[in-house]
Amino acid sequence: PPAGGGAPSLSSLLLLLEALRGMLPRELEKQFSALVREALLTLRALIDWYLERLDGEGPERRVEDIPID
């Protein structure tokens, strides 16, 4: 994508997450890590679902002829 446009890169996102983690009090670090882990697992599940949908032929659709008078 052209400079200044498009989605942020993965490295930028990881830097942001590390910065947020560094700003948290120690007692919240474990919860934040669990939150990030759950978000990544959810993202992985969505990607898997989408790829299965692309690979599959999908359900057969029933087509019925309707006479036109």
PDB file of C-alpha atoms in Angstrom:
ATOM      1  CA  PRO A   1       0.000   0.000   0.000  1.00  0.00           C
ATOM      2  CA  PRO A   2       1.102   3.568  -0.517  1.00  0.00           C
ATOM      3  CA  ALA A   3       2.853   5.353   2.331  1.00  0.00           C
ATOM      4  CA  GLY A   4       0.418   6.752   4.859  1.00  0.00           C
ATOM      5  CA  GLY A   5      -2.461   4.560   3.748  1.00  0.00           C
ATOM      6  CA  GLY A   6      -3.820   1.141   4.446  1.00  0.00           C
ATOM      7  CA  ALA A   7      -3.783  -0.946   7.588  1.00  0.00           C
ATOM      8  CA  PRO A   8      -1.039  -0.706  10.203  1.00  0.00           C
ATOM      9  CA  SER A   9       1.713  -3.279   9.928  1.00  0.00           C
ATOM     10  CA  LEU A  10       1.974  -6.210  12.305  1.00  0.00           C
ATOM     11  CA  SER A  11       5.176  -4.848  13.816  1.00  0.00           C
ATOM     12  CA  SER A  12       3.411  -1.575  14.667  1.00  0.00           C
ATOM     13  CA  LEU A  13       0.621  -3.480  16.357  1.00  0.00           C
ATOM     14  CA  LEU A  14       3.082  -5.554  18.370  1.00  0.00           C
ATOM     15  CA  LEU A  15       4.939  -2.415  19.447  1.00  0.00           C
ATOM     16  CA  LEU A  16       1.661  -0.887  20.589  1.00  0.00           C
ATOM     17  CA  LEU A  17       0.772  -3.981  22.616  1.00  0.00           C
ATOM     18  CA  GLU A  18       4.203  -4.000  24.266  1.00  0.00           C
ATOM     19  CA  ALA A  19       3.883  -0.299  25.099  1.00  0.00           C
ATOM     20  CA  LEU A  20       0.462  -0.885  26.643  1.00  0.00           C
ATOM     21  CA  ARG A  21       1.771  -3.821  28.638  1.00  0.00           C
ATOM     22  CA  GLY A  22       4.631  -1.666  29.950  1.00  0.00           C
ATOM     23  CA  MET A  23       2.187   0.984  31.155  1.00  0.00           C
ATOM     24  CA  LEU A  24       0.057  -1.452  33.159  1.00  0.00           C
ATOM     25  CA  PRO A  25       0.528  -2.082  36.860  1.00  0.00           C
ATOM     26  CA  ARG A  26       2.153  -5.436  37.634  1.00  0.00           C
ATOM     27  CA  GLU A  27      -1.064  -6.934  38.967  1.00  0.00           C
ATOM     28  CA  LEU A  28      -2.745  -6.424  35.579  1.00  0.00           C
ATOM     29  CA  GLU A  29       0.040  -7.797  33.350  1.00  0.00           C
ATOM     30  CA  LYS A  30      -1.175 -11.388  33.627  1.00  0.00           C
ATOM     31  CA  GLN A  31      -4.756 -10.402  32.795  1.00  0.00           C
ATOM     32  CA  PHE A  32      -3.579  -8.325  29.831  1.00  0.00           C
ATOM     33  CA  SER A  33      -1.550 -11.255  28.509  1.00  0.00           C
ATOM     34  CA  ALA A  34      -4.621 -13.494  28.825  1.00  0.00           C
ATOM     35  CA  LEU A  35      -6.701 -10.900  26.983  1.00  0.00           C
ATOM     36  CA  VAL A  36      -4.203 -10.687  24.121  1.00  0.00           C
ATOM     37  CA  ARG A  37      -4.027 -14.489  23.949  1.00  0.00           C
ATOM     38  CA  GLU A  38      -7.825 -14.792  23.720  1.00  0.00           C
ATOM     39  CA  ALA A  39      -7.944 -12.113  21.020  1.00  0.00           C
ATOM     40  CA  LEU A  40      -5.318 -13.972  18.979  1.00  0.00           C
ATOM     41  CA  LEU A  41      -7.152 -17.293  19.391  1.00  0.00           C
ATOM     42  CA  THR A  42     -10.366 -15.626  18.238  1.00  0.00           C
ATOM     43  CA  LEU A  43      -8.593 -14.169  15.220  1.00  0.00           C
ATOM     44  CA  ARG A  44      -7.162 -17.592  14.380  1.00  0.00           C
ATOM     45  CA  ALA A  45     -10.621 -19.178  14.631  1.00  0.00           C
ATOM     46  CA  LEU A  46     -12.052 -16.536  12.295  1.00  0.00           C
ATOM     47  CA  ILE A  47      -9.278 -17.122   9.762  1.00  0.00           C
ATOM     48  CA  ASP A  48      -9.804 -20.904   9.943  1.00  0.00           C
ATOM     49  CA  TRP A  49     -13.561 -20.471   9.471  1.00  0.00           C
ATOM     50  CA  TYR A  50     -13.055 -18.187   6.489  1.00  0.00           C
ATOM     51  CA  LEU A  51     -10.548 -20.535   4.837  1.00  0.00           C
ATOM     52  CA  GLU A  52     -12.898 -23.495   5.301  1.00  0.00           C
ATOM     53  CA  ARG A  53     -15.647 -21.452   3.709  1.00  0.00           C
ATOM     54  CA  LEU A  54     -13.428 -20.635   0.738  1.00  0.00           C
ATOM     55  CA  ASP A  55     -12.264 -24.230   0.286  1.00  0.00           C
ATOM     56  CA  GLY A  56     -15.674 -25.841   0.641  1.00  0.00           C
ATOM     57  CA  GLU A  57     -18.107 -26.138  -2.195  1.00  0.00           C
ATOM     58  CA  GLY A  58     -20.916 -25.057   0.074  1.00  0.00           C
ATOM     59  CA  PRO A  59     -24.314 -26.622   0.429  1.00  0.00           C
ATOM     60  CA  GLU A  60     -26.194 -27.542  -2.710  1.00  0.00           C
ATOM     61  CA  ARG A  61     -28.894 -25.071  -3.501  1.00  0.00           C
ATOM     62  CA  ARG A  62     -32.261 -26.378  -4.483  1.00  0.00           C
ATOM     63  CA  VAL A  63     -33.489 -24.787  -7.689  1.00  0.00           C
ATOM     64  CA  GLU A  64     -37.125 -24.960  -8.658  1.00  0.00           C
ATOM     65  CA  ASP A  65     -38.502 -24.039 -12.069  1.00  0.00           C
ATOM     66  CA  ILE A  66     -41.439 -21.683 -11.830  1.00  0.00           C
ATOM     67  CA  PRO A  67     -43.651 -21.573 -14.929  1.00  0.00           C
ATOM     68  CA  ILE A  68     -44.314 -18.106 -16.312  1.00  0.00           C
ATOM     69  CA  ASP A  69     -47.641 -17.674 -18.098  1.00  0.00           C
TER      70      ASP A  69
END
